[in-house]
Short mmCIF file of C-alpha atoms in Angstrom, two decimals:
data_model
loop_
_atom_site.label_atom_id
_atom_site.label_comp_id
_atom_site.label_asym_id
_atom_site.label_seq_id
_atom_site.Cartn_x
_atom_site.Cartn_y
_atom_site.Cartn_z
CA UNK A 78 104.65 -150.14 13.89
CA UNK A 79 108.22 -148.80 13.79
CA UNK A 80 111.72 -150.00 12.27
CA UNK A 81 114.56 -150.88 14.35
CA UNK A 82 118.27 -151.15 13.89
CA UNK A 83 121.33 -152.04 16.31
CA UNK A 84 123.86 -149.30 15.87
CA UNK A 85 126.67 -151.04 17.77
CA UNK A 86 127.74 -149.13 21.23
CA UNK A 87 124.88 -149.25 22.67
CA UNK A 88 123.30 -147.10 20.38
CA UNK A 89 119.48 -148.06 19.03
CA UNK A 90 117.91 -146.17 16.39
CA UNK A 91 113.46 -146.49 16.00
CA UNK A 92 111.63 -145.06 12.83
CA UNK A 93 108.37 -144.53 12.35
CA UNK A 94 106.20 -143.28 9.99
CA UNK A 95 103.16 -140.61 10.80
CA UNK A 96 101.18 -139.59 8.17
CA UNK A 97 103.30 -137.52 6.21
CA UNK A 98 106.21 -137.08 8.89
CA UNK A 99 108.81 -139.28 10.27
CA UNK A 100 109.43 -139.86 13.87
CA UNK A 101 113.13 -141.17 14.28
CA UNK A 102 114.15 -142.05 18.36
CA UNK A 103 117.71 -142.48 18.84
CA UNK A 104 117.95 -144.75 22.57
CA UNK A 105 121.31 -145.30 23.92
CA UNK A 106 122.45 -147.39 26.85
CA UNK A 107 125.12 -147.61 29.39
CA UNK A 108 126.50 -147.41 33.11
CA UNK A 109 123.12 -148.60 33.87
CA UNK A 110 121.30 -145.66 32.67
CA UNK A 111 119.33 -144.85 29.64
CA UNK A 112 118.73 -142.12 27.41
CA UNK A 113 117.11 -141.27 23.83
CA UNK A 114 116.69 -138.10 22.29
CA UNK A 115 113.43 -137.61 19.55
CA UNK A 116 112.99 -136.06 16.46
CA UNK A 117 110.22 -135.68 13.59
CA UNK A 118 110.92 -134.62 9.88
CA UNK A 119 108.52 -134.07 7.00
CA UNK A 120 109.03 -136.54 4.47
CA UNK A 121 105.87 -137.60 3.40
CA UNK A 122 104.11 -141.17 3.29
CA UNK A 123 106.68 -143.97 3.13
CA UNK A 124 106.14 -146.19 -0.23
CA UNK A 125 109.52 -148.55 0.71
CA UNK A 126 110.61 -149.31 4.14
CA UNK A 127 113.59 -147.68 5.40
CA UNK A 128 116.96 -148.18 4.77
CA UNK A 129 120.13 -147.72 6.67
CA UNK A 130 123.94 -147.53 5.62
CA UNK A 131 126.69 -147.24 7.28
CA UNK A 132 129.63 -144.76 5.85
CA UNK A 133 132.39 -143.33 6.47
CA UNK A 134 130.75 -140.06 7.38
CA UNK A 135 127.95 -141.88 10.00
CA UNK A 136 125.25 -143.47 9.09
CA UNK A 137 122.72 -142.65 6.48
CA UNK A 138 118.88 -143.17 6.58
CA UNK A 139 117.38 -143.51 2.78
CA UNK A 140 113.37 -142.97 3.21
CA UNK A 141 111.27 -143.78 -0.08
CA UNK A 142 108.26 -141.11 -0.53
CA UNK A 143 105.45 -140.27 -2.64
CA UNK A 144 107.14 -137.35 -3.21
CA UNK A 145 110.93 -138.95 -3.53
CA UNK A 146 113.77 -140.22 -1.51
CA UNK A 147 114.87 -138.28 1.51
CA UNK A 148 118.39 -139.21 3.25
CA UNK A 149 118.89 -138.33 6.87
CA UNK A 150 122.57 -138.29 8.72
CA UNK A 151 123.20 -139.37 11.56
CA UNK A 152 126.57 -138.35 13.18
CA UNK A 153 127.21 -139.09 16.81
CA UNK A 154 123.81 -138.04 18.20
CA UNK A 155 123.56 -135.56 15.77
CA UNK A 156 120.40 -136.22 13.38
CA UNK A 157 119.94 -133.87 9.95
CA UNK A 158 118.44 -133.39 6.46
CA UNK A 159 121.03 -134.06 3.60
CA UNK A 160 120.72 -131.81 0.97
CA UNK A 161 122.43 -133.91 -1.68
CA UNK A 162 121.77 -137.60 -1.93
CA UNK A 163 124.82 -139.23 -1.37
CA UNK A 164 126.64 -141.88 -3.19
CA UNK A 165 125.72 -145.34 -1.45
CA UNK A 166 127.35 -147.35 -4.32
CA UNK A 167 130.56 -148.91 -1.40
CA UNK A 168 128.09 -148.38 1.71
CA UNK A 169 127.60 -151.20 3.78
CA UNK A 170 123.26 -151.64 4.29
CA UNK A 171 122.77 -152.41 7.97
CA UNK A 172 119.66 -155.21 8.78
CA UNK A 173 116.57 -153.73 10.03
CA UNK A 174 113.32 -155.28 12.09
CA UNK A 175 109.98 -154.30 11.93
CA UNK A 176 106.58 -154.28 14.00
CA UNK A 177 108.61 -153.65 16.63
CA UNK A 178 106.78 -150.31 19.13
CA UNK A 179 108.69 -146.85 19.75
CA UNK A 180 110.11 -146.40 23.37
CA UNK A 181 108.06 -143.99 25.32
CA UNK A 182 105.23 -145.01 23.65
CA UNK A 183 104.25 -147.27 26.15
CA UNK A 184 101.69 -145.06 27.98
CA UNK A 185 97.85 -145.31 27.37
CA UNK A 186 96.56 -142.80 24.83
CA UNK A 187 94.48 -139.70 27.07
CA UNK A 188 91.20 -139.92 26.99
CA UNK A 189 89.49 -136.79 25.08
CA UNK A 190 87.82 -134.55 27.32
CA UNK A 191 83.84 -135.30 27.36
CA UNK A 192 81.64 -132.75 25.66
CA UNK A 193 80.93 -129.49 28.09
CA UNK A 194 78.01 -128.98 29.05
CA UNK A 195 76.44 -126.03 27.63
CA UNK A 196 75.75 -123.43 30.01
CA UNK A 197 72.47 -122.91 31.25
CA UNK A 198 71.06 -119.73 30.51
CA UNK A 199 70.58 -117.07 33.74
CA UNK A 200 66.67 -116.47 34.61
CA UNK A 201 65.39 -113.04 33.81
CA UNK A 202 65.04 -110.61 36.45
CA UNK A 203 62.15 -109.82 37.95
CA UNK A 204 60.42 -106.38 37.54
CA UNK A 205 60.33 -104.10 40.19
CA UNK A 206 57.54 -103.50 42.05
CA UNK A 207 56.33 -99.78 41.05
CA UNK A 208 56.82 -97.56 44.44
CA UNK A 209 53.07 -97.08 46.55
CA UNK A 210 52.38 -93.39 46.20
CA UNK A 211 52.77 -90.93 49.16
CA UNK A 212 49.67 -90.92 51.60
CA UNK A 213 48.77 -87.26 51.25
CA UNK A 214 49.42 -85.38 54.12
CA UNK A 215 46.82 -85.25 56.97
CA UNK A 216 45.80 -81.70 58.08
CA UNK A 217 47.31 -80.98 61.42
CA UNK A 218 45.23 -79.67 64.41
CA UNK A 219 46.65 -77.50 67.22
CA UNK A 220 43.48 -76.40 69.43
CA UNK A 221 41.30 -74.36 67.50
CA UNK A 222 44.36 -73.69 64.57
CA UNK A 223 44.17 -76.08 61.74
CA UNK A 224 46.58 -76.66 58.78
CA UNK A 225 46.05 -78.39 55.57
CA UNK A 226 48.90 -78.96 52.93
CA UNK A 227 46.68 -79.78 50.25
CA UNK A 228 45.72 -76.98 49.20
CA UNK A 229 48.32 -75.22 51.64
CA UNK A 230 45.81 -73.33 53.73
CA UNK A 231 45.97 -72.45 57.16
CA UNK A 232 42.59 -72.14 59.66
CA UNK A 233 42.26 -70.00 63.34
CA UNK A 234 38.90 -69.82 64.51
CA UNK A 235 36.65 -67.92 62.18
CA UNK A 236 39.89 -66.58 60.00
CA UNK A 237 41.29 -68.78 57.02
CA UNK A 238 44.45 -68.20 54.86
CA UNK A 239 44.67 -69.83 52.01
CA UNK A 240 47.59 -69.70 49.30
CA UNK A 241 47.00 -68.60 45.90
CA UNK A 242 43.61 -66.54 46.85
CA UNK A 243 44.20 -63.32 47.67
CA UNK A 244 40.88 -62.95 49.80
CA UNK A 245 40.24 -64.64 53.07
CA UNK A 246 37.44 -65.69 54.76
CA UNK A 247 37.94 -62.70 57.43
CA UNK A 248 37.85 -60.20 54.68
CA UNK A 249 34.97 -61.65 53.07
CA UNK A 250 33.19 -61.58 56.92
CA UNK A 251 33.87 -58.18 57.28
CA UNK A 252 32.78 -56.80 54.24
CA UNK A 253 29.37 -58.91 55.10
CA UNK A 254 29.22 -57.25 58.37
CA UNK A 255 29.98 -53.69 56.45
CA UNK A 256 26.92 -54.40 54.63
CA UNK A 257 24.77 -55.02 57.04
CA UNK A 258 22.52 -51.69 58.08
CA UNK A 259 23.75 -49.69 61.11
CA UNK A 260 22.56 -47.52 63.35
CA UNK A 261 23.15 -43.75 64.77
CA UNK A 262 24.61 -44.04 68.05
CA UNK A 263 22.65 -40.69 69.19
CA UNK A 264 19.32 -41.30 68.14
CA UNK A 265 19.13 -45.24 67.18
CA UNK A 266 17.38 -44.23 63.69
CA UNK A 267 18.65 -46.64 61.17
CA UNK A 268 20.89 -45.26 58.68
CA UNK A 269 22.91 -45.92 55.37
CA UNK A 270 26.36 -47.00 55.55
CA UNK A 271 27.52 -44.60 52.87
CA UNK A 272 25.84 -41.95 55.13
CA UNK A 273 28.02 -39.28 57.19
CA UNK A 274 25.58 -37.72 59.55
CA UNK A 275 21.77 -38.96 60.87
CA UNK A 276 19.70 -37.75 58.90
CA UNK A 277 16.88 -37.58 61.90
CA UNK A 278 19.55 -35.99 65.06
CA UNK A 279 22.49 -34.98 62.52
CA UNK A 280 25.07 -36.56 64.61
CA UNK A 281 28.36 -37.41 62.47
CA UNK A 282 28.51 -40.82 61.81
CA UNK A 283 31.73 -43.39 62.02
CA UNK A 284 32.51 -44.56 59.12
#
């Protein structure tokens, strides 16, 4: 609770102490409106209450620490630290109350924020389906041509192509027919096909 005193004017003066700091509200009142002006010092936790005096240079605010006496000035609506404790001996001591509440302190305390929820964590991917091989491709007929891809070869009636073998089947056919035995045209003996002329007629032989 916080320590009051009547100023005089309409003045009001609130002290409080926080821990180690003091909170002193200065209120004033008048024409129907109201106004007060806040401050906070570090002082350190009051062992005394508070006194006030009033001199000729304002009014002076003697706090009791822990750590020593602090003196405060208050000078119109001015509020400072005195450096120097000042000499109180001929000061007239002003009458404080206490457990009385600071103004503007009459607003419910905010509730703290509930724990967050942690997030959830994000489901894996799943893996890609691997791509279905290419179909290989189907040989292609065009009447009595026929193509493969695989292995690139290439078919027209009894004569075949085919890539990477130098011979083809029509090569291959005519050398079979070349060695098949022939026969003079003259005489119809059968002869050799390594042979120029018949030997039975003589005739000169195609080669």
């Amino acid at each position: 609770m916080a320590y009051t005193c009547e100023l005089g004017s309409g003045q009001r003066i609130y002290l409080e102490n926080v821990g180690e700091h003091t909170a002193v509200t200065l209120a004033s009142s008048g024409a129907g409106q109201q106004q007060q002006s806040g401050s906070q010092f570090t002082t350190g936790a009051w062992t005394a209450p508070p006194a006030l005096f009033r001199t000729p240079q304002g009014v002076v605010i003697q706090l009791t620490t822990a750590q020593g006496s602090h003196h405060l000035q208050l000078q119109g609506n001015q509020l400072g630290v005195m450096s120097q404790s000042p000499a109180l001996g001929n000061a007239q001591q002003m009458q404080m109350s206490a457990g009385v509440a600071m103004p503007g302190n009459t607003m419910p305390p905010m509730q703290p924020m509930g724990s967050a929820q942690p997030m959830q964590p994000m489901q894996p991917m799943q893996p890609m389906e691997p791509m279905q091989p290419m179909q290989p491709m189907q040989p292609m007929k065009m009447g009595n041509m026929e193509m493969n891809a695989s292995p690139m070869q290439m078919r027209m009636g009894n004569m075949e192509m085919q890539m990477g073998n130098a011979a083809s089947s029509h090569t291959a056919s005519s050398a079979a027919s070349a060695g098949k035995a022939k026969f003079c045209s003259q005489c119809g003996t059968p002869v050799q096909p390594s042979d120029r002329f018949c030997a039975n007629c003589g005739h000169q032989l195609h080669t």
